Coordinates of C-alpha atoms and ligand atoms in Angstrom, one line a residue:
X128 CA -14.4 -18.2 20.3
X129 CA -15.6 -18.8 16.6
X130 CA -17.6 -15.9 14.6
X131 CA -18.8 -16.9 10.4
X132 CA -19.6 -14.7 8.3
X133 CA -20.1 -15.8 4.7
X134 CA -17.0 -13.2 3.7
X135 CA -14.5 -11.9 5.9
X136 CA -12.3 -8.6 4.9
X137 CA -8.9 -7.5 6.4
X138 CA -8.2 -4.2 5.8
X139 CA -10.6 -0.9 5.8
X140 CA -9.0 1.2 2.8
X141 CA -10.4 1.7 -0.7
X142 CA -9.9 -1.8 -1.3
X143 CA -11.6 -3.4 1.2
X144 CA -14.6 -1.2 1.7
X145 CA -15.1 -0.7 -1.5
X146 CA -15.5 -5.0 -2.2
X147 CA -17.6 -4.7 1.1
X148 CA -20.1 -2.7 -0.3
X149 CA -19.8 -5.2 -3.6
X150 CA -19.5 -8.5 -1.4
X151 CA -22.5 -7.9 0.7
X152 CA -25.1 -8.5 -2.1
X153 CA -24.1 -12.3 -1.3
X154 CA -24.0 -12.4 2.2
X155 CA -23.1 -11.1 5.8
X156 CA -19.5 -9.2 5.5
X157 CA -17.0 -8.9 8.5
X158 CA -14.6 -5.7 8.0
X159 CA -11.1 -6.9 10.3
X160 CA -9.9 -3.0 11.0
X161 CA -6.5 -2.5 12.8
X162 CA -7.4 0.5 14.3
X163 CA -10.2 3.2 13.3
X164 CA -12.2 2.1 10.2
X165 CA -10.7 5.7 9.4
X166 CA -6.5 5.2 9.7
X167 CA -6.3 3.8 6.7
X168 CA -2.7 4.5 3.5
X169 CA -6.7 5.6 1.4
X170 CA -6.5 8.7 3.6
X171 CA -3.4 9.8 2.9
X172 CA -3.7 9.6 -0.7
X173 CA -3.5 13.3 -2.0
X174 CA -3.3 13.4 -5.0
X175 CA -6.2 11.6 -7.1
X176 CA -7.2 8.9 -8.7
X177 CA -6.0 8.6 -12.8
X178 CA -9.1 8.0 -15.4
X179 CA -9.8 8.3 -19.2
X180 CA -12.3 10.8 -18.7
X181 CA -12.4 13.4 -22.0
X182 CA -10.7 14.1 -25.2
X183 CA -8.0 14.9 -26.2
X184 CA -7.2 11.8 -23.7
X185 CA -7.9 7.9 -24.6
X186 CA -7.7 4.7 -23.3
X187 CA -4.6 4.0 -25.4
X188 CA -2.2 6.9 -24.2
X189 CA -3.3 5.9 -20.4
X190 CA -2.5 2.4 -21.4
X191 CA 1.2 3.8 -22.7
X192 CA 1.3 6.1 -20.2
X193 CA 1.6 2.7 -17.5
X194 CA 3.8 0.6 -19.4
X195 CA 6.4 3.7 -20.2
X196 CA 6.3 4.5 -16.3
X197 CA 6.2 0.2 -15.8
X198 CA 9.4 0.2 -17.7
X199 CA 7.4 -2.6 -20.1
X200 CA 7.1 -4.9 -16.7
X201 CA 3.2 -5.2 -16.7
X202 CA 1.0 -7.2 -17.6
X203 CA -0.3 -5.7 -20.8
X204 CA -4.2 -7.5 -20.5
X205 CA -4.1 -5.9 -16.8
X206 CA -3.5 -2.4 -18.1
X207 CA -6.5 -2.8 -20.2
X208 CA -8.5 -4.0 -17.9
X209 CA -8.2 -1.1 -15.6
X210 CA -7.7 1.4 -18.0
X211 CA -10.8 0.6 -19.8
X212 CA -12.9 -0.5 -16.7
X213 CA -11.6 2.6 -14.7
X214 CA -14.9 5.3 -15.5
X215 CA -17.3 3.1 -14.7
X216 CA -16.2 2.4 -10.7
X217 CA -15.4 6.4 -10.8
X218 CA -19.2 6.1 -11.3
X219 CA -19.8 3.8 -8.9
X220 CA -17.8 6.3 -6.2
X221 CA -19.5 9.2 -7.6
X222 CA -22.8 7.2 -7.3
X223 CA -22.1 6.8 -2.9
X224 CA -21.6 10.8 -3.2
X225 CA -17.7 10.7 -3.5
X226 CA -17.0 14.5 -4.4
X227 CA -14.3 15.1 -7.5
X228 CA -13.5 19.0 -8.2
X229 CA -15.1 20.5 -10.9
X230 CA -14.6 23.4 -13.5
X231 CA -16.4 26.3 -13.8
X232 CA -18.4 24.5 -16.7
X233 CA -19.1 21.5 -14.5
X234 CA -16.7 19.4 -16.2
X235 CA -13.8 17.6 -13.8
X236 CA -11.2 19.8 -13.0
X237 CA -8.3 16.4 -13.9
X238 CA -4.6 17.6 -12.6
X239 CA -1.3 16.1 -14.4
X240 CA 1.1 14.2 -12.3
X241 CA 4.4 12.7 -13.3
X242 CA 4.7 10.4 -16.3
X243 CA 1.1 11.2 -17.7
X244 CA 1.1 12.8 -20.7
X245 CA -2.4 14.1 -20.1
X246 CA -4.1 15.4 -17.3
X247 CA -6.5 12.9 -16.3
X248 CA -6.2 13.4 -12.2
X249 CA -9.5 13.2 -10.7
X250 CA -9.2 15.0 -7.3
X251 CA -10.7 16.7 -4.5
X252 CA -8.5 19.5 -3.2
X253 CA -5.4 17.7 -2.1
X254 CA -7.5 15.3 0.1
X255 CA -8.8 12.9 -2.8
X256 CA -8.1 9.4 -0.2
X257 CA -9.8 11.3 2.7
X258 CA -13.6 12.3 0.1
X259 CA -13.2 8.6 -0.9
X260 CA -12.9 6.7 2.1
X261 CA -15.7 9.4 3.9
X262 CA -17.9 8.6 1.5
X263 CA -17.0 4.5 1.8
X264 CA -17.8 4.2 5.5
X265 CA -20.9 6.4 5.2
X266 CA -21.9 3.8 2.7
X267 CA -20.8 0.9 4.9
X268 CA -22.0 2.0 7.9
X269 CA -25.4 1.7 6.3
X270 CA -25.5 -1.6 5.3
X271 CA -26.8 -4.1 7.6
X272 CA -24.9 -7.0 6.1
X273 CA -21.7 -5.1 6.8
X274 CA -20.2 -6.1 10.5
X275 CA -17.2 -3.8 11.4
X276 CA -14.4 -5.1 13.6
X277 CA -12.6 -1.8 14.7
X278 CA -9.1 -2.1 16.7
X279 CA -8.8 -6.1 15.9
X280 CA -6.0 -7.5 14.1
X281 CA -5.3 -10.3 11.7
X282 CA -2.4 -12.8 13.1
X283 CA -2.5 -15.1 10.5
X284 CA -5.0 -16.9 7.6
X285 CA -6.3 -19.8 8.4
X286 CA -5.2 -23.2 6.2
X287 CA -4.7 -26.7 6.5
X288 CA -1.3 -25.9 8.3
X289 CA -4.1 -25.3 11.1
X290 CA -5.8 -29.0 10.8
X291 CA -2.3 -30.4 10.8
X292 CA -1.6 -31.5 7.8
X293 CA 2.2 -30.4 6.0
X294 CA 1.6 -27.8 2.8
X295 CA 4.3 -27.1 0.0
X296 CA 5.3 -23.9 -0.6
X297 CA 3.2 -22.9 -3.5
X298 CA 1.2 -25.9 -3.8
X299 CA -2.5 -24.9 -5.6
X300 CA -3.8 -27.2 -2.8
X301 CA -3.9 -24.6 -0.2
X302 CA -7.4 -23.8 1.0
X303 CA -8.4 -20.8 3.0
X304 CA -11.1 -21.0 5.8
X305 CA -10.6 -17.5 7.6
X306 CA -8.1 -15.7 9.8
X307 CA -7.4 -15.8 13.4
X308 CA -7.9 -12.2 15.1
X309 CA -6.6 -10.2 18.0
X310 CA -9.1 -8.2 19.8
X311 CA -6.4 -5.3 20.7
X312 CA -9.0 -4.2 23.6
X313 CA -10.2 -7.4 25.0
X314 CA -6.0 -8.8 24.2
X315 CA -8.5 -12.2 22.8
X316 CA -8.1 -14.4 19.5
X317 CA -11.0 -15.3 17.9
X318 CA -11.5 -17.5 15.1
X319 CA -13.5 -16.1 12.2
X320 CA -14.4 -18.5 9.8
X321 CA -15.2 -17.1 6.0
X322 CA -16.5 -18.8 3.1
X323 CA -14.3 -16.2 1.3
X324 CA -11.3 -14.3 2.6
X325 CA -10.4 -10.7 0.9
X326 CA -6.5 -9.3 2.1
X327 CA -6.7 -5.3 1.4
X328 CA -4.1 -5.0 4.1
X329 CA -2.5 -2.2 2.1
X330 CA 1.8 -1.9 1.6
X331 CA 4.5 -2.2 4.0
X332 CA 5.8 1.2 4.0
X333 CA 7.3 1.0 7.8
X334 CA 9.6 -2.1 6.8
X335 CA 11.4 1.3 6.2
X336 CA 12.4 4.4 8.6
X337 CA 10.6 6.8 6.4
X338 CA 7.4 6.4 4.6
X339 CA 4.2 8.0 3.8
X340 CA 2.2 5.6 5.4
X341 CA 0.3 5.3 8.5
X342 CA 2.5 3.8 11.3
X343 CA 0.2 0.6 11.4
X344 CA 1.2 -0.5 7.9
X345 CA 3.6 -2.9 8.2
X346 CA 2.9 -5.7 5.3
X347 CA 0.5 -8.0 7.3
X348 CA -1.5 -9.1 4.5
X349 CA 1.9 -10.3 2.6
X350 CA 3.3 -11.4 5.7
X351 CA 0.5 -13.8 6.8
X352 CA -0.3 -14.9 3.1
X353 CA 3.7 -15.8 2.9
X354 CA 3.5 -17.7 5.4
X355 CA 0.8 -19.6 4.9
X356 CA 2.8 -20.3 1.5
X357 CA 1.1 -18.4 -1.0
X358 CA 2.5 -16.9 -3.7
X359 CA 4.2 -13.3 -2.9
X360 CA 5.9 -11.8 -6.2
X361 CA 7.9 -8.5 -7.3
X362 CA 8.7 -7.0 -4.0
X363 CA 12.0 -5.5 -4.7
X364 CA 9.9 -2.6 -6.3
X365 CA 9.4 -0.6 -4.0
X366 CA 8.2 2.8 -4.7
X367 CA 10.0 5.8 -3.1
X368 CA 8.0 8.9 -3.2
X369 CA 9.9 12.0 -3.9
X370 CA 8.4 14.8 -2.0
X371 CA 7.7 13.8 1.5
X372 CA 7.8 17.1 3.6
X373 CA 11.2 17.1 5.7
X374 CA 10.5 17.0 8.8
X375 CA 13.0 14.7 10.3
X376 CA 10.9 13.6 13.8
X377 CA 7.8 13.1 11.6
X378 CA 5.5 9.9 11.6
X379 CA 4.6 9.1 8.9
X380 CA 6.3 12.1 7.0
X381 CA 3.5 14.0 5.7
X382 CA 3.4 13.8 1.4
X383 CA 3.7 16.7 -0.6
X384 CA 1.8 15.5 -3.3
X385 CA 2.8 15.3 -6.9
X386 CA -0.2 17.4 -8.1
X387 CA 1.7 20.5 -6.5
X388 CA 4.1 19.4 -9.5
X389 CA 1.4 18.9 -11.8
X390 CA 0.6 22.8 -11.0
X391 CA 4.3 23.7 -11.8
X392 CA 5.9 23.8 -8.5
X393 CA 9.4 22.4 -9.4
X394 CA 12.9 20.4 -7.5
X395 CA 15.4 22.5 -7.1
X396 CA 18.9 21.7 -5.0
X397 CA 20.7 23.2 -2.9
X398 CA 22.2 25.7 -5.9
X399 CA 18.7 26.8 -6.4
X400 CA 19.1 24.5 -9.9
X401 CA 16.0 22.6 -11.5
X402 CA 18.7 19.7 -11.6
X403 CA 15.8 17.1 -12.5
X404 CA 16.8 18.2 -16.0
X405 CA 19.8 16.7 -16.1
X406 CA 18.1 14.1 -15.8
X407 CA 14.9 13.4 -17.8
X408 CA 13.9 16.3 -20.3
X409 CA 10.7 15.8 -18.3
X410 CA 12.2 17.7 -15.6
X411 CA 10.1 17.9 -11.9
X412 CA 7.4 15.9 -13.5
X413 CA 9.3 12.3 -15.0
X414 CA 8.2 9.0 -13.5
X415 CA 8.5 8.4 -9.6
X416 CA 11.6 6.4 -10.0
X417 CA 13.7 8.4 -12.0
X418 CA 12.9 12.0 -9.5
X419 CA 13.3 9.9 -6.8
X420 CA 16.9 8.7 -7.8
X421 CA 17.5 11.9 -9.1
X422 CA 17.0 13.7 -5.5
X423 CA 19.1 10.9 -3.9
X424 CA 21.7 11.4 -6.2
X425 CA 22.0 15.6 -5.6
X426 CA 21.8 14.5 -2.1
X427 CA 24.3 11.9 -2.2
X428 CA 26.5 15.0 -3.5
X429 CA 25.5 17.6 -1.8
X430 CA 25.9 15.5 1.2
X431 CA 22.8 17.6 2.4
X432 CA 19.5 15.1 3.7
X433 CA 17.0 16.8 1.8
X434 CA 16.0 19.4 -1.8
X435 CA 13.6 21.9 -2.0
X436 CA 10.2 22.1 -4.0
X437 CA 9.2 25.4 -5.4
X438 CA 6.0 26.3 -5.2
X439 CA 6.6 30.1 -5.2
X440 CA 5.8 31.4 -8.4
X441 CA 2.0 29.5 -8.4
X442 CA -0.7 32.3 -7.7
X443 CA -1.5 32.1 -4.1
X444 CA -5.1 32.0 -4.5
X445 CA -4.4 28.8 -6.9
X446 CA -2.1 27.0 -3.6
X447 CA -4.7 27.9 -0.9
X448 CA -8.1 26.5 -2.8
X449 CA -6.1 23.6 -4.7
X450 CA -3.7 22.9 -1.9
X451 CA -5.4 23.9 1.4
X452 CA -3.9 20.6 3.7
X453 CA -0.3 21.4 2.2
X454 CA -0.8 25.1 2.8
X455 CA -1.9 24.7 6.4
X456 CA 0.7 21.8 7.2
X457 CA 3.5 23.9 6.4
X458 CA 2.4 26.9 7.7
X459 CA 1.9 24.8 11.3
X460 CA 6.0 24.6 10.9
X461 CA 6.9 27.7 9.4
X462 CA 7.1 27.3 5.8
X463 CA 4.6 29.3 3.8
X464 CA 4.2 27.6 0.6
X465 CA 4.3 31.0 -1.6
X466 CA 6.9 32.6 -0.3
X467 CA 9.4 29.8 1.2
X468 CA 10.9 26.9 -0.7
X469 CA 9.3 23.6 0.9
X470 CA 11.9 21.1 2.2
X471 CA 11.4 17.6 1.1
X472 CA 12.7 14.4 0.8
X473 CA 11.8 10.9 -0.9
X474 CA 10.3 8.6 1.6
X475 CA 8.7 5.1 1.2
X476 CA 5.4 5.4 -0.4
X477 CA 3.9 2.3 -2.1
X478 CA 4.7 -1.4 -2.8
X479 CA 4.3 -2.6 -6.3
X480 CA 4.8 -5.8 -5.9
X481 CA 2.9 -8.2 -3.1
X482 CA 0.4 -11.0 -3.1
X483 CA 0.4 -12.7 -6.8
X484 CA -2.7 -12.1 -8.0
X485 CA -4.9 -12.8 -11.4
X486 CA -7.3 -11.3 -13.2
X487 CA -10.3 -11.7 -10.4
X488 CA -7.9 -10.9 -7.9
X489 CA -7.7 -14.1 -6.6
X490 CA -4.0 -15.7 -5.1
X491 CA -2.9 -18.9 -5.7
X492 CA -4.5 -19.9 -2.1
X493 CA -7.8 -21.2 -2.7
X494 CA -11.1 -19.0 -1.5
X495 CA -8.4 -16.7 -0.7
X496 CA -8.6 -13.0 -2.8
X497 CA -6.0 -10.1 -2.2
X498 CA -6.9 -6.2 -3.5
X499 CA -5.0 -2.9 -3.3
X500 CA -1.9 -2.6 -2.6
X501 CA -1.3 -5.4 -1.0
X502 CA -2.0 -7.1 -4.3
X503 CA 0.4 -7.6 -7.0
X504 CA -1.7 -7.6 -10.0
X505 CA 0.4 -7.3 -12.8
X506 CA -0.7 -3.3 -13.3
X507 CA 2.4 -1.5 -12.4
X508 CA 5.4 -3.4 -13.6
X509 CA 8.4 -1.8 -12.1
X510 CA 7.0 1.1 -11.0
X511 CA 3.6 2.3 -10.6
X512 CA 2.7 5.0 -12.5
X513 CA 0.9 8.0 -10.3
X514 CA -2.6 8.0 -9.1
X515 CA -3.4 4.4 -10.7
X516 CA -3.1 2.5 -7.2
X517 CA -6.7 3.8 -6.3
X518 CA -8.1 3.0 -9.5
X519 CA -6.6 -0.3 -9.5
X520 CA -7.8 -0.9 -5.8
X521 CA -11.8 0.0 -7.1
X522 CA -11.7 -1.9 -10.3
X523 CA -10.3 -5.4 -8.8
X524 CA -12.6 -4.8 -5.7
X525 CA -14.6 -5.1 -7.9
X526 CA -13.7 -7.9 -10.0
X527 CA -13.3 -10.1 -6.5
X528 CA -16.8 -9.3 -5.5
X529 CA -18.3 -10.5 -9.1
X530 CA -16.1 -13.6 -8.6
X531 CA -17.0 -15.0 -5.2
X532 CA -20.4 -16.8 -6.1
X533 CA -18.4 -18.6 -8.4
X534 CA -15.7 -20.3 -5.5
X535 CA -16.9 -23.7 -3.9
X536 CA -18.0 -22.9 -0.2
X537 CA -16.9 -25.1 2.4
X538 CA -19.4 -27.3 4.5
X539 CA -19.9 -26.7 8.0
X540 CA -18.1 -29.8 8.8
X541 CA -15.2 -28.2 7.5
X542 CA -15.7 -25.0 9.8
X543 CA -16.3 -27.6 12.9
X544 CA -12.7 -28.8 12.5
X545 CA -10.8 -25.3 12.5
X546 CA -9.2 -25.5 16.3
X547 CA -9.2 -22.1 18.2
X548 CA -6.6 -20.4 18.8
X549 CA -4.0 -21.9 21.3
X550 CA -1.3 -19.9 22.9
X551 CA -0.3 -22.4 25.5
X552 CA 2.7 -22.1 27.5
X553 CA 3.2 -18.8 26.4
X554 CA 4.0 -15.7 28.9
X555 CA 3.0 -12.2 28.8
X556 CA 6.5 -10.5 27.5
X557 CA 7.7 -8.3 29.4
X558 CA 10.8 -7.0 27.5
X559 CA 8.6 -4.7 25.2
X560 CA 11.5 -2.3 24.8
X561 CA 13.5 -5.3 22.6
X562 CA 10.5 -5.4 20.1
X563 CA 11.1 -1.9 19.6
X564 CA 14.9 -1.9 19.3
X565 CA 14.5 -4.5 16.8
X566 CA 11.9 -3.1 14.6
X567 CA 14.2 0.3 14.6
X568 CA 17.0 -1.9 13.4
X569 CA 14.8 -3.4 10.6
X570 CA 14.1 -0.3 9.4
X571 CA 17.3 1.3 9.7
X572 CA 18.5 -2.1 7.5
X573 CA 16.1 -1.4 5.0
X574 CA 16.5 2.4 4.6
X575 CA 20.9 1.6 4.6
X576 CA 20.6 -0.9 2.2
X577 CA 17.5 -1.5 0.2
X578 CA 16.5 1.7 0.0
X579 CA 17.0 4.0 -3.8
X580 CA 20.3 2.3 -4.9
X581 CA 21.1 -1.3 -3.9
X582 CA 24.1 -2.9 -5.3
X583 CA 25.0 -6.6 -4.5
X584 CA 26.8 -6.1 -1.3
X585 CA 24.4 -3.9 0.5
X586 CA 22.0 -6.4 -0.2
X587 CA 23.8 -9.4 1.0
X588 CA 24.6 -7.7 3.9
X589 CA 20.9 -6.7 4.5
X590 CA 20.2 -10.3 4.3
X591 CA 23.1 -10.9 7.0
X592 CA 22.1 -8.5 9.3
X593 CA 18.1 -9.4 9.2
X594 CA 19.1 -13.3 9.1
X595 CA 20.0 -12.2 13.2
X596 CA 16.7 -10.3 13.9
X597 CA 14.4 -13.1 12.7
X598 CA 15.6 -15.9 14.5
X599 CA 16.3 -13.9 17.8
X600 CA 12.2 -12.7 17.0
X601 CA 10.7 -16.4 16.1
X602 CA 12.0 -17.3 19.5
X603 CA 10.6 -14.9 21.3
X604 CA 7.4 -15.3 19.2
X605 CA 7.1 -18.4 20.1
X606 CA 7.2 -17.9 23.8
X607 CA 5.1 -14.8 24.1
X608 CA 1.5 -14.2 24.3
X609 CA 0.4 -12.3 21.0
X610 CA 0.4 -8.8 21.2
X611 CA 0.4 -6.2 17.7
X612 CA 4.2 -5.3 18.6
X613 CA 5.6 -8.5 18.2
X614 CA 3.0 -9.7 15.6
X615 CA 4.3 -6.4 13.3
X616 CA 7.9 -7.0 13.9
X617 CA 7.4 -10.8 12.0
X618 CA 5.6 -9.0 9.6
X619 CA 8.5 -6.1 8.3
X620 CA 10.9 -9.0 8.9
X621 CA 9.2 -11.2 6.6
X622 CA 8.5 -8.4 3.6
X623 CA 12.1 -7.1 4.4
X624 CA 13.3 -11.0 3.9
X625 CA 11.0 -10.7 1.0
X626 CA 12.0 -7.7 -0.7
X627 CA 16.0 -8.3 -0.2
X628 CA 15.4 -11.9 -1.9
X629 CA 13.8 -10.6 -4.4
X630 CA 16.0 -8.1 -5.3
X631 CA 18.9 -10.4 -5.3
X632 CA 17.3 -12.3 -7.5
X633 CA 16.3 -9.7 -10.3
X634 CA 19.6 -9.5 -12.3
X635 CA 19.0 -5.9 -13.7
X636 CA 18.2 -2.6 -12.8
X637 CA 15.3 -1.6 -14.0
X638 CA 12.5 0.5 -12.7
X639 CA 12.4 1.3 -9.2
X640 CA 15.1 -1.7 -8.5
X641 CA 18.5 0.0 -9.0
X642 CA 21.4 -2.2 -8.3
X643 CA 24.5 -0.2 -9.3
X644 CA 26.4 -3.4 -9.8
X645 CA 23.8 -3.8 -12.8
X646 CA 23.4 -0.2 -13.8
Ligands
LIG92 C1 0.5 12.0 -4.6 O1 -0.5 12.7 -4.4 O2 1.6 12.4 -5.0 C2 0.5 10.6 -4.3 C3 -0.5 9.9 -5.1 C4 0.0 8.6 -5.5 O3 0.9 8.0 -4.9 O4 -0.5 8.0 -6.5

């Protein structure tokens, strides 16, 4: 069955809410949501989102502040662009009653978080994503232009490739008319036709055993948008966060965020030594990249499977009002936060790279706009410097939404031609279980050898091993009836293909790429 709205959305983060809200000044808006409107990588977010707000701060030191942590990969005018539009979509969130902390004297209370060299962290408690994307879908659910699509999932955009015609990889020819969906209740595709399609589909964080991210994030965005051969660049950055809380049977391992750093709390191994010093002068709080291959390196000695943080000697008061979800969470397992030293471990935590994008957030598919993480807009260069992801998410949802009256709509005759979805001569698959041994065995491939520290070998042999999975996968794609399991198994194979190729292909270590053949 065919359903047209004027613009369709995948994905119900910051990204895509927030451009709903934007988007629906033009016309009727269709939100495609996996699962709850409210499972979203948004609500996981701890730690804040990074601003300009007050002096001693200034555009130019959080400008720096990006390219130093970018190791000089971004795209300067993008910097700006965020930097400098950053406080005014804070205002916008504050404006649909988002709550920041404040001081005492009713000015923001802004944390510090590695590689900023001023505290510019606008927060609420240590559940910043979860204020932000409560106050999104209060806003949302208020709009009667907004239609929301819980539990339905996106199998692939639709193109050309859909009217039979043959598309070059790349070509600026490729035109977007919508997505086909999965109702996961009803198990039906329907065909949604947009004027405008927006990916906010978030990372890919479960291509990998252990990440920060909700289980259902698993690169479908990038996935569908790679196949439908758009343009997908720098995914061999992948961002490891350093303090997920180890807790081995865990999913998603719950982040400790970096703010608990910001507040002092520091690494130490398993000699009770602040090793990060040895090296960064900047200790507990240097960029993402260099704590996180710090920890792997103590661990790789060691031969232990996780550090400690060390909260201890923050007032207690301090860790319970600032910290209440980390205080409680370890608590629930035993750990109390000012008297025990935390156990933690990097994990996957955000993709850098993603769906090439430019400076209206639009891809190199026509009609076709990617936001958030899924995006690769230039910002973050070779590693995303903390708390920016949200800001970057608000400012080119914006930017998207102020662009769409300007794309040439298609005609209803267009729409008319767009076949349904046709799954003929498929079979309902009844060997589940091999979907789920092979998405283990992606992820384990990943996390073995594309994980912290590469080198050329590991990586060939990633390439080998996944080589297997996807063809064994497209043939029993093919023959299957869709279901989400088999949909999200292409999708980690084709950001793991995506993210090993890429890697092979960047001929330096630099960032969060570290080949140790090119160290
Ligand atoms: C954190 O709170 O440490 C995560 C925030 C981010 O990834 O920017």
């Amino acid at each position: 069955m065919k359903k047209q709205f004027d613009f369709l959305i995948i994905g119900s983060g910051i990204a895509g809410l927030f451009y709903a809200l934007k988007a629906s000044k033009y016309g009727k808006v269709a939100i495609i949501s996996k699962e709850d409107i409210y499972n979203t990588t948004t609500v996981k977010a701890q730690g804040g989102i990074a601003s300009v707000m007050y002096n001693p701060d200034s555009y130019d030191k959080h400008i720096e502040d990006t390219i130093n942590a970018g190791a000089g990969l971004n795209n300067r005018e993008v910097v700006e662009i965020v930097v400098k539009e950053g406080p005014t979509r804070i205002l916008d969130l504050i404006n649909i009653g988002t709550h920041f902390d404040k001081d005492e004297d009713g000015s923001f209370d802004l944390g510090k978080e590695g590689g900023h060299s001023e505290n510019r962290v606008l927060h609420f408690k240590d559940k910043t994503g979860q204020e932000i994307q409560r106050a999104l879908i209060h806003e949302v659910m208020q709009d009667p232009n907004i239609f929301i699509f819980e539990n339905h999932f996106a199998i692939e955009i639709i193109t050309q490739h859909h009217l039979g015609q043959t598309l070059k990889k790349s070509s600026p020819n490729i035109e977007c008319y919508g997505a086909y969906i999965f109702d996961t209740k009803s198990k039906e595709v329907f065909t949604f036709l947009s004027k405008t399609t927006m990916i906010a589909t978030g990372g890919c964080g479960n291509a990998y055993q252990n990440t920060t991210n909700p289980v259902g994030i698993t690169g479908d965005g990038i996935a569908m948008v790679y196949r439908a051969k758009g343009l997908i660049e720098n995914m061999e950055f992948v961002q490891f966060h350093p303090t997920a809380l180890y807790n081995p049977a865990e999913r998603p391992s719950f982040l400790i965020t970096e703010a608990l750093r910001g507040a002092g709390a520091i690494l130490k191994n398993h000699k009770n030594e602040d090793f990060c010093l040895k090296y960064d002068s900047r200790g507990s709080l240097a960029p993402r990249d260099i704590v996180a291959r710090a920890i792997d390196t103590e661990m790789k000695l060691s031969g232990e499977d996780h550090v400690y943080l060390d909260a201890r000697h923050i007032d207690k008061e301090k860790l319970i009002t600032h910290f209440p979800t980390i205080y409680a969470k370890c608590m629930e397992i035993g750990i109390n936060i000012s008297k025990d030293l935390i156990p933690v471990t990097p994990a996957a935590h955000y993709l850098c790279g993603g769906i090439k994008t430019d400076v209206h957030a639009r891809t190199s598919i026509k009609n076709l706009y990617a936001t958030g993480e899924a995006a690769s807009t230039g910002l973050h260069g070779a590693n995303r410097l903390a708390s920016n992801s949200l800001l970057e998410a608000v400012v080119f949802a914006h930017r998207a939404a102020e662009d769409i009256t300007d794309t040439q709509w298609y005609s209803q005759e267009v729409f008319n031609k767009i076949p349904e979805w046709n799954d003929e001569g498929t079979i309902k698959n009844e060997e589940l279980v091999l979907i789920s041994f092979s998405r283990k065995e992606v992820q384990q491939i990943m996390s073995n050898y594309v994980g912290i520290v590469r080198s050329d070998l590991r990586l060939q042999r990633a390439m080998d091993r996944l080589n297997v999975i996807f063809k064994e996968t497209e043939d029993l794609y093919k023959a299957s009836k869709v279901s989400v399991d088999i949909c999200e198994l292409r999708n980690i194979i084709n950001v793991g293909y995506l993210i090993i190729k890429q890697a092979k292909e960047r001929r330096e270590s630099i960032g969060l790429h570290y080949n140790s053949d090119l160290a």
